[in-house]
XYZ file of C-alpha atoms in Angstrom:
594
model
C -0.011 0.001 0.006
C 1.398 3.338 -1.058
C 1.644 6.469 1.064
C -1.322 8.844 1.018
C -3.469 6.242 -0.713
C -6.581 7.616 0.981
C -5.671 11.282 1.042
C -8.913 12.526 -0.579
C -11.161 10.469 1.778
C -10.872 12.833 4.697
C -14.403 12.153 5.966
C -14.083 8.367 5.842
C -15.387 6.690 9.029
C -15.074 2.949 8.282
C -12.376 1.401 6.136
C -12.454 -2.319 5.467
C -9.358 -3.760 3.710
C -9.762 -7.303 5.069
C -9.312 -10.555 3.113
C -6.819 -9.203 0.602
C -3.174 -9.961 -0.020
C -1.656 -7.005 1.724
C 1.860 -7.832 2.936
C 3.242 -4.454 3.900
C 1.899 -1.057 4.977
C 4.054 1.957 4.362
C 4.237 5.022 6.527
C 1.632 7.711 5.856
C -0.696 5.229 4.111
C -3.615 6.384 6.267
C -2.664 10.051 6.495
C -5.470 12.629 6.528
C -8.093 10.079 7.729
C -8.863 12.226 10.706
C -12.473 10.985 11.011
C -11.725 7.256 10.722
C -13.229 5.233 13.586
C -12.904 1.637 12.358
C -10.041 0.062 10.353
C -10.170 -3.580 9.286
C -6.960 -5.155 8.045
C -7.611 -8.733 9.173
C -7.066 -11.833 7.048
C -4.176 -10.487 5.017
C -0.489 -11.395 4.871
C 0.966 -8.551 6.976
C 4.155 -9.620 8.776
C 5.510 -6.411 10.336
C 4.090 -3.074 11.392
C 6.263 0.044 11.474
C 6.117 2.458 14.324
C 4.305 5.335 12.575
C 1.864 3.458 10.371
C -1.192 4.512 12.386
C -0.089 7.996 13.304
C -2.712 10.661 12.797
C -5.703 8.358 13.361
C -6.744 10.258 16.428
C -10.396 9.127 16.268
C -9.782 5.424 15.607
C -11.764 3.179 18.020
C -11.602 -0.275 16.422
C -8.499 -1.787 14.880
C -8.676 -5.329 13.367
C -5.277 -6.934 12.703
C -6.162 -10.536 13.409
C -5.390 -13.488 11.088
C -2.262 -12.051 9.549
C 1.351 -13.171 9.817
C 2.540 -10.539 12.296
C 5.562 -11.804 14.179
C 6.693 -8.615 15.909
C 5.340 -5.200 16.892
C 7.667 -2.295 17.490
C 7.115 -0.361 20.706
C 5.070 2.775 20.048
C 3.162 1.423 17.041
C -0.130 2.287 18.677
C 0.968 5.505 20.277
C -1.301 8.362 19.470
C -4.445 6.216 19.157
C -5.979 8.006 22.117
C -9.535 6.863 21.335
C -8.771 3.206 20.538
C -11.103 0.896 22.447
C -10.808 -2.522 20.711
C -7.570 -4.000 19.445
C -7.620 -7.434 17.791
C -4.295 -9.178 17.289
C -5.280 -12.815 17.673
C -4.288 -15.567 15.226
C -0.877 -14.160 14.307
C 2.709 -15.241 14.834
C 3.653 -13.056 17.792
C 6.298 -14.570 20.094
C 7.156 -11.727 22.441
C 5.494 -8.699 24.030
C 8.023 -5.928 24.537
C 7.741 -3.114 27.103
C 5.879 -0.158 25.748
C 4.065 -2.103 23.025
C 0.647 -1.000 24.320
C 1.591 2.213 26.029
C -0.477 5.399 25.754
C -3.745 3.693 25.075
C -5.885 5.391 27.733
C -9.253 4.253 26.301
C -8.396 0.663 25.359
C -10.989 -1.715 26.832
C -10.395 -5.000 24.944
C -7.152 -6.580 23.854
C -7.156 -9.952 22.134
C -3.840 -11.751 21.760
C -4.912 -15.403 21.718
C -3.709 -18.014 19.250
C -0.230 -16.648 18.869
C 3.122 -18.063 19.891
C 3.820 -15.748 22.817
C 6.305 -17.237 25.260
C 7.493 -14.210 27.208
C 5.674 -11.251 28.649
C 7.721 -8.466 30.183
C 6.639 -7.127 33.553
C 5.406 -3.791 32.250
C 4.029 -4.961 28.910
C 0.447 -3.983 29.861
C 1.080 -0.788 31.751
C -0.733 2.475 31.043
C -4.071 0.903 30.044
C -6.327 2.179 32.855
C -9.574 1.229 31.055
C -8.668 -2.274 29.948
C -11.445 -4.706 30.871
C -10.707 -7.858 28.878
C -7.267 -9.364 28.215
C -7.216 -12.612 26.277
C -3.933 -14.500 26.172
C -5.165 -18.083 25.796
C -3.623 -20.610 23.408
C -0.093 -19.304 23.550
C 3.198 -20.732 24.888
C 3.551 -18.656 28.045
C 5.655 -20.440 30.666
C 6.052 -17.819 33.357
C 4.185 -14.757 34.580
C 6.232 -12.458 36.726
C 4.740 -10.579 39.671
C 3.729 -7.090 38.561
C 2.848 -8.091 35.034
C -0.751 -7.034 35.507
C -0.201 -3.986 37.692
C -1.963 -0.740 36.847
C -4.959 -2.487 35.322
C -7.574 -1.276 37.788
C -10.550 -2.017 35.501
C -9.524 -5.490 34.321
C -12.444 -7.894 34.640
C -11.576 -10.882 32.423
C -8.122 -12.469 32.196
C -7.878 -15.606 30.106
C -4.674 -17.666 30.227
C -5.859 -21.200 29.538
C -4.003 -23.525 27.193
C -0.530 -22.188 27.885
C 2.506 -23.802 29.456
C 2.480 -22.263 32.935
C 4.129 -24.406 35.582
C 3.706 -22.368 38.754
C 1.836 -19.369 40.168
C 3.916 -17.112 42.346
C 2.707 -15.010 45.184
C 1.442 -11.656 44.029
C 1.001 -12.659 40.390
C -2.634 -11.556 40.304
C -2.646 -9.216 43.245
C -4.178 -5.757 43.136
C -6.741 -6.414 40.456
C -9.726 -5.030 42.294
C -12.229 -5.543 39.469
C -11.086 -8.971 38.277
C -14.106 -11.299 37.998
C -12.988 -14.130 35.776
C -9.559 -15.815 35.775
C -9.012 -18.942 33.637
C -5.806 -20.977 34.123
C -7.017 -24.390 32.924
C -5.076 -26.696 30.640
C -1.659 -25.587 31.690
C 1.132 -27.510 33.471
C 0.759 -25.939 36.888
C 2.220 -28.032 39.691
C 2.787 -25.386 42.373
C 0.564 -22.567 43.620
C 2.131 -20.440 46.295
C 0.198 -18.763 49.126
C -0.826 -15.234 48.221
C -1.382 -16.059 44.531
C -5.046 -15.034 44.651
C -5.019 -12.485 47.454
C -6.570 -9.048 47.060
C -9.085 -10.185 44.420
C -12.342 -9.090 46.056
C -14.492 -9.374 42.914
C -13.241 -12.756 41.709
C -16.189 -15.058 41.210
C -14.795 -17.553 38.728
C -11.413 -19.357 38.863
C -10.670 -22.280 36.576
C -7.708 -24.498 37.516
C -8.838 -27.797 35.967
C -6.602 -30.028 33.828
C -3.300 -29.039 35.343
C -0.670 -31.059 37.292
C -1.609 -29.836 40.791
C -0.888 -32.545 43.371
C -1.180 -30.670 46.672
C -2.364 -27.346 48.026
C -0.836 -25.435 50.962
C -3.253 -24.914 53.815
C -2.991 -21.111 53.478
C -4.692 -21.294 50.072
C -7.902 -22.567 51.622
C -8.738 -19.052 52.856
C -8.027 -17.572 49.399
C -10.145 -20.131 47.515
C -13.122 -20.261 49.831
C -14.760 -16.943 48.754
C -14.716 -17.941 45.042
C -18.190 -19.153 44.127
C -17.227 -20.812 40.822
C -13.993 -22.659 41.469
C -13.007 -25.606 39.247
C -10.038 -27.723 40.323
C -11.039 -31.046 38.739
C -8.828 -33.406 36.734
C -5.646 -32.867 38.685
C -3.389 -35.672 39.966
C -4.093 -35.135 43.671
C -1.684 -36.848 46.077
C -3.520 -37.624 49.290
C -0.662 -37.883 51.738
C 0.824 -35.913 54.608
C 1.296 -32.866 52.437
C -2.471 -32.181 52.192
C -3.295 -33.149 55.740
C -3.360 -29.543 56.918
C -5.558 -28.524 54.000
C -7.912 -31.421 54.823
C -8.178 -30.278 58.411
C -9.508 -26.875 57.274
C -12.283 -28.360 55.160
C -15.734 -27.705 56.587
C -17.876 -29.211 53.853
C -19.485 -25.848 53.037
C -17.647 -25.267 49.733
C -18.310 -27.217 46.568
C -14.667 -27.330 45.512
C -13.863 -29.542 48.523
C -15.537 -32.528 46.829
C -13.670 -32.019 43.556
C -10.388 -33.246 45.047
C -10.258 -36.950 44.160
C -7.123 -38.894 45.098
C -4.860 -40.332 42.379
C -2.240 -41.567 44.881
C -1.448 -43.510 47.006
C -2.994 -46.663 45.599
C -4.940 -47.499 48.725
C -6.744 -44.125 48.560
C -7.082 -43.894 44.773
C -10.508 -42.722 43.652
C -11.598 -41.429 47.086
C -12.536 -37.834 47.788
C -10.217 -35.996 50.065
C -13.093 -34.714 52.116
C -14.081 -38.309 52.962
C -10.636 -39.406 54.186
C -9.632 -39.318 57.836
C -6.771 -36.865 58.216
C -4.856 -39.493 60.249
C -4.699 -41.696 57.097
C -2.874 -38.992 55.174
C 0.687 -40.211 55.794
C 4.099 -40.156 54.111
C 6.476 -43.130 53.932
C 10.225 -42.871 53.416
C 11.262 -44.253 50.016
C 13.075 -47.546 49.450
C 14.680 -48.890 46.270
C 13.264 -52.290 45.482
C 15.612 -53.170 42.670
C 18.189 -51.567 40.374
C 19.104 -53.767 37.419
C 19.326 -54.192 33.697
C 17.636 -57.372 32.425
C 19.523 -60.620 33.162
C 22.972 -59.116 33.476
C 24.783 -55.831 33.683
C 26.716 -56.066 30.423
C 25.855 -53.564 27.752
C 26.087 -54.278 24.066
C 26.329 -51.685 21.346
C 22.639 -51.257 20.662
C 20.589 -48.178 19.695
C 18.917 -48.058 23.110
C 19.635 -49.615 26.499
C 17.464 -49.307 29.589
C 18.125 -49.658 33.309
C 15.327 -50.012 35.847
C 15.433 -48.358 39.243
C 12.265 -49.420 41.038
C 11.437 -47.520 44.189
C 8.487 -47.245 46.534
C 7.302 -44.656 49.010
C 4.501 -42.229 49.850
C 4.371 -39.965 48.033
C 5.944 -41.648 44.977
C 9.626 -40.770 45.144
C 11.420 -38.687 42.566
C 14.224 -40.491 40.784
C 17.589 -38.990 39.978
C 20.657 -40.789 38.602
C 24.333 -39.971 38.848
C 26.101 -41.209 35.695
C 29.669 -42.596 35.529
C 30.689 -39.232 34.109
C 29.465 -37.507 37.288
C 26.498 -35.805 35.638
C 23.062 -35.957 37.333
C 19.923 -36.608 35.307
C 16.278 -36.507 36.361
C 12.817 -36.613 34.881
C 13.241 -33.069 33.584
C 16.565 -33.828 31.885
C 16.965 -34.058 28.138
C 19.777 -35.598 26.133
C 21.249 -39.029 25.498
C 20.354 -40.269 28.958
C 16.832 -39.710 30.284
C 14.861 -40.792 33.354
C 11.190 -41.724 33.261
C 8.737 -41.109 36.086
C 8.593 -44.869 36.701
C 12.361 -45.084 37.218
C 13.289 -46.297 33.727
C 16.730 -44.970 32.702
C 17.128 -44.876 28.953
C 20.583 -44.610 27.386
C 20.886 -44.117 23.634
C 23.953 -44.658 21.423
C 25.894 -46.683 24.024
C 29.642 -46.119 24.062
C 32.558 -47.329 26.134
C 32.240 -44.151 28.261
C 28.902 -45.452 29.569
C 30.688 -48.152 31.636
C 30.988 -47.611 35.343
C 28.841 -47.067 38.451
C 25.298 -45.701 38.208
C 23.842 -44.201 41.401
C 20.033 -44.121 41.624
C 18.549 -41.866 44.273
C 14.883 -41.949 45.323
C 13.593 -39.007 47.347
C 10.245 -37.741 48.631
C 8.852 -35.564 51.357
C 9.763 -38.148 54.027
C 13.391 -38.804 53.073
C 15.743 -40.290 50.465
C 17.782 -43.436 49.677
C 20.173 -44.550 46.973
C 21.586 -47.674 45.270
C 24.551 -48.262 42.993
C 24.797 -50.449 39.874
C 28.082 -51.178 38.075
C 27.858 -51.965 34.414
C 30.327 -53.054 31.722
C 30.358 -52.223 28.060
C 31.723 -54.845 25.616
C 31.713 -55.084 21.881
C 30.228 -58.158 20.308
C 30.515 -59.902 16.895
C 27.402 -61.675 15.568
C 27.515 -65.423 14.891
C 26.165 -64.784 11.400
C 27.155 -62.069 8.974
C 24.645 -62.013 6.136
C 25.342 -60.220 2.843
C 22.939 -61.421 0.132
C 23.826 -60.276 -3.370
C 21.346 -58.894 -5.834
C 21.337 -59.685 -9.575
C 20.168 -57.894 -12.670
C 18.348 -59.862 -15.436
C 18.381 -58.551 -19.012
C 15.198 -59.320 -20.936
C 15.176 -56.296 -23.231
C 15.385 -58.225 -26.544
C 15.979 -61.571 -28.301
C 19.677 -61.973 -27.650
C 20.668 -58.309 -27.701
C 21.217 -56.167 -24.642
C 22.246 -52.484 -24.691
C 24.079 -50.839 -21.783
C 25.124 -47.210 -21.490
C 28.880 -46.707 -21.600
C 30.546 -46.432 -18.208
C 27.493 -47.581 -16.305
C 28.548 -48.538 -12.739
C 26.395 -50.558 -10.371
C 26.942 -50.482 -6.613
C 24.827 -52.194 -3.975
C 24.628 -50.889 -0.373
C 27.257 -52.318 1.953
C 26.149 -55.017 4.396
C 25.345 -53.951 7.931
C 26.129 -55.786 11.120
C 26.278 -55.225 14.851
C 29.268 -55.449 17.216
C 28.806 -57.757 20.178
C 31.130 -59.285 22.791
C 34.693 -59.739 21.515
C 34.935 -63.236 23.007
C 32.226 -65.295 21.379
C 31.853 -68.317 19.104
C 33.093 -68.339 15.514
C 30.391 -68.423 12.867
C 29.943 -72.006 11.610
C 29.467 -71.058 7.940
C 32.235 -69.646 5.718
C 31.134 -68.321 2.334
C 33.118 -69.361 -0.777
C 34.373 -66.767 -3.282
C 32.509 -66.104 -6.497
C 33.802 -67.074 -9.933
C 34.090 -64.676 -12.872
C 33.840 -65.040 -16.654
C 34.929 -63.057 -19.694
C 32.247 -61.998 -22.145
C 33.528 -61.939 -25.779
C 30.166 -62.352 -27.509
C 29.597 -58.706 -28.399
C 31.478 -55.749 -29.754
C 33.793 -55.588 -26.817
C 35.210 -57.656 -24.006
C 34.061 -57.280 -20.441
C 34.472 -59.255 -17.251
C 31.520 -60.029 -15.012
C 31.654 -61.606 -11.565
C 29.465 -64.674 -12.356
C 28.996 -67.525 -14.822
C 26.436 -66.628 -17.481
C 25.970 -70.187 -18.714
C 24.559 -71.646 -15.516
C 22.778 -70.729 -12.354
C 24.342 -67.920 -10.367
C 26.394 -68.863 -7.331
C 25.975 -66.213 -4.598
C 27.818 -67.988 -1.845
C 28.150 -71.547 -0.679
C 29.713 -73.050 2.416
C 32.949 -74.905 1.750
C 33.722 -75.951 5.293
C 32.074 -76.163 8.668
C 33.846 -75.289 11.903
C 32.736 -76.140 15.426
C 32.168 -73.336 17.887
C 35.390 -72.032 19.434
C 36.607 -69.264 21.698
C 38.294 -66.573 19.578
C 39.728 -63.072 19.698
C 38.074 -60.802 17.122
C 39.198 -57.271 16.204
C 36.699 -54.512 16.835
C 36.883 -53.202 13.253
C 35.326 -55.146 10.379
C 35.756 -53.699 6.874
C 33.277 -54.511 4.153
C 34.186 -52.685 0.938
C 31.992 -53.259 -2.097
C 33.257 -54.110 -5.566
C 31.717 -52.417 -8.557
C 31.213 -53.468 -12.200
C 31.771 -50.866 -14.948
C 30.637 -51.667 -18.494
C 32.681 -49.537 -20.934
C 32.162 -51.621 -24.057
C 29.212 -49.609 -25.366
C 26.823 -52.187 -26.889
C 27.293 -55.913 -26.180
C 25.357 -58.936 -27.447
C 24.275 -61.296 -24.730
C 21.910 -64.277 -24.715
C 18.310 -63.532 -23.757
C 17.631 -63.712 -20.045
C 21.282 -63.211 -19.206
C 21.700 -62.380 -15.497
C 24.550 -60.190 -14.358
C 25.753 -60.030 -10.775
C 25.721 -56.315 -9.851
C 28.123 -56.302 -6.943
C 29.817 -58.704 -4.571
C 30.572 -57.219 -1.170
C 33.625 -58.620 0.526
C 34.715 -58.388 4.050
C 37.609 -59.631 6.177
C 37.304 -61.133 9.646
C 40.568 -61.991 11.411
C 40.111 -64.705 14.047
C 42.482 -66.675 16.281
C 41.051 -70.216 16.662
C 42.317 -72.675 19.233
C 42.121 -76.526 18.969
C 40.091 -76.710 15.800
C 39.956 -80.079 13.973
C 41.361 -79.739 10.449
C 39.147 -80.587 7.516
C 40.006 -80.975 3.865
C 37.872 -78.800 1.644
C 35.390 -80.862 -0.261
C 34.853 -80.473 -4.014
C 31.331 -79.694 -4.968
C 30.184 -82.792 -6.949
C 27.592 -80.799 -8.794
C 30.298 -78.394 -10.027
C 32.581 -81.312 -11.350
C 29.679 -82.906 -13.147
C 28.809 -79.616 -14.787
C 32.384 -79.199 -16.064
C 32.493 -82.801 -17.468
C 29.192 -82.380 -19.264
C 30.350 -79.061 -20.712
C 33.567 -80.623 -22.110
C 31.684 -83.551 -23.683
C 29.123 -81.212 -25.202
C 31.887 -79.088 -26.663
C 33.697 -82.057 -28.303
C 30.455 -83.360 -29.803
C 29.645 -79.915 -31.160
C 33.078 -79.569 -32.848
C 32.817 -83.029 -34.470
C 29.329 -82.312 -35.822
C 30.477 -78.990 -37.283
C 33.437 -80.610 -39.092
C 31.329 -83.442 -40.572
C 28.640 -81.006 -41.641
C 31.226 -78.858 -43.451
C 32.620 -81.846 -45.491
C 29.140 -82.950 -46.400
C 28.258 -79.537 -47.776
C 31.375 -79.429 -50.034
C 30.643 -82.800 -51.708
C 26.997 -82.008 -52.024
C 27.693 -78.801 -54.001
C 30.009 -80.590 -56.483
C 27.620 -83.457 -57.086
C 24.782 -81.014 -57.786
C 26.898 -79.083 -60.325
C 27.764 -82.237 -62.369
C 24.158 -83.275 -62.668
C 23.077 -79.906 -64.062
C 25.695 -79.817 -66.997
C 25.254 -83.374 -68.458
C 28.357 -85.356 -69.394
C 31.364 -84.657 -67.394
C 32.935 -81.519 -68.825
C 36.297 -82.975 -67.980
C 35.920 -85.655 -70.780
C 36.092 -84.513 -74.514
C 35.185 -86.813 -77.463
C 36.655 -86.120 -80.933
C 35.059 -88.182 -83.691
C 37.166 -86.775 -86.526
C 40.392 -88.418 -85.460
C 41.606 -91.585 -83.976
C 42.826 -90.092 -80.823
C 40.696 -89.541 -77.639
C 41.953 -87.275 -74.987
C 40.569 -87.673 -71.448
C 41.238 -84.930 -68.936
C 40.493 -85.797 -65.309
C 41.447 -83.678 -62.338
C 44.162 -81.873 -64.300
C 45.923 -85.021 -65.800
C 45.831 -86.089 -69.521
C 45.291 -89.752 -70.315
C 45.863 -90.524 -74.113
C 44.639 -93.741 -75.729
C 45.109 -94.675 -79.462
C 42.610 -96.939 -81.263
C 40.988 -97.441 -84.686
C 37.913 -95.534 -85.700
C 34.790 -97.555 -86.631
C 33.868 -97.405 -90.351
C-alpha cells in the first residue's frame, strides 16, 4: 500500500481492507483520515508493522489486525491512538510482548492476543491501560508470569490464560486487580501454587484451575479459595498424603470445591474424595529402592537403546535422579542421550565405552531419600552370522541383444552388522568366493563376476567349523566391488543375469584346537564341467562333418546340371581320344569304326 493512498477520503469513518493480499503497509498510508473510527486489516499477509503506520488516526476506536502473519510489533506502534477501544491481534505469529508495546492507550478496553506463539511477557508490557477490561492470552506458549505483570490495570475484569505452558503461580502474580471477576488458568502444566497467589481479588467469582498437574495445596490457600463461588479444580493428579493433611483439616464441607479433590495416589486411597478421608490416614512413607538392574545381566552391548530399571516405593511416589559414571546428574526433567522416566526407567541411547561404570540411583520424597549403585560393563560383540545377500540384474530387453550405457557402474549398499562381545563363538558357515567369466560375444570384451551359462552362485559353504573361543578385532571392513561396463553395446543371450556387486569383508580370528578338515569339492560343479567338455567335443565333431558334407553336395549337384562330365572330350574326326580328369591327360590310341 502506497503512502497517502486515501488522502482525498478525509471524511471516511469505516475502512475495510480485510481478506486481501496485503503484505506491507508503508508510513503515511492512512494520512489525513482524521475521522476514521474503524479500520479492518484482518485476514491479510501482513508480517511487520512500522512504528508510525497508524499515526494521525486520532479518532480510531476499532483496529482489526487478526489473522495475519505478524511476528513482531515495534514499541510505540499504537501511540497516538488516544480513542482506541478494541484492538484485535489474535491468530498471528507473535512470540514476544516488549515493554511499551501498548503504552499510551488510555481508552483501550479490549485486547485480544490469543492463538499466537507468545512465550515471554515483560513485567510492564500492559502498563498504562487504565480502562482495559478484557485481556485474552489463551492458546499461547507462556511459561512464566512475573509478579507485577498485570499492575496498573484497575478495570480489568476478564483475564484468560488457559491452554498455555504455565508451571507455577507465584505469590502476588494476580494481586491488586480489584475488578477482576474471571480468571481462567485451565489446561496448563501448573504443579505449584504459592500462598498469596489469589489475594486481594475481592471481585473474583470464577477461577478455573482444571486439567493441570496440581498434586497438593498449601493450607494457606484454603482461605483464598473459599470466597470464590465458581472454582473448578477437577482433573488434577491429587496426592492424598501428609502434604495435604493440613488442607484437609480446614475443610468444613461448606464449599463445593472440597468434593472435587479426588485422590490419584497412593494406591490405597485412589478414587476417594479427600473430604471423605480421615486426616490421620494422610501419611508419608520414606522411600526404598526395590531393585536396580538391567535385564538378566549388567553387560551392555552396542545397541541403539539400552534401559536400566530403578524401582522404588514410598508415599508420596519418590522422585528418581541418577548420577552417571561421568558424574552428571539426570532427572525426569533432563533431556539428552540419557533420560529418566517417572517410573524409574533410565534410557541410554547410542551406548559407548564411556557409559561403563557405576550408576547411582537416588529416590527421594517428602519423608526422606535413599540410593543404590549399579556397576555396568560395556563390551563389543561380533554376531555369529554375517549375512550379505547379493542382488542380480536380469536382462530381458530383446531376443539376444542387450544395450548398456557406456561407463554404467552398479553399486549395492554395503552389508550392515552389529558389534557384540569380543569373546564369542566363531560363525559355523564360511562363504566361498565367487567365480568370474569373460564376455567376448559382443562388440567388446568385459568381465563379469558370475557364470552366465549356468545358475548364479551367490555364496556356498565350503567348510564347517565347530564353535570355538576366539579373539576378534573390533573393526570389520566390508568394501564393495563395482562393475563398470565400458564396451558400449554388447550382445548377450536372452535372459542373461549379471551380478551387480559382490561385497567382501575380512574377519581376522584366532582359533584354538580346531579339527582340520579338507575342503570338499562340490560334486555338482565337477559334473557340470564334465558335461560341458563332452558337449563341446560333440559340437566340434558335428560342425566338421557337416562342413565336409556340404562341399561334396555342392560338387555333385553341379555335375548333374551340366550333363556329361565337362572334364571328358570326345573327338570323332580323329583316332585319338583325350581324357582330362582332375588336371591329368590320359591318351589312348585306337581305330575308328567305319
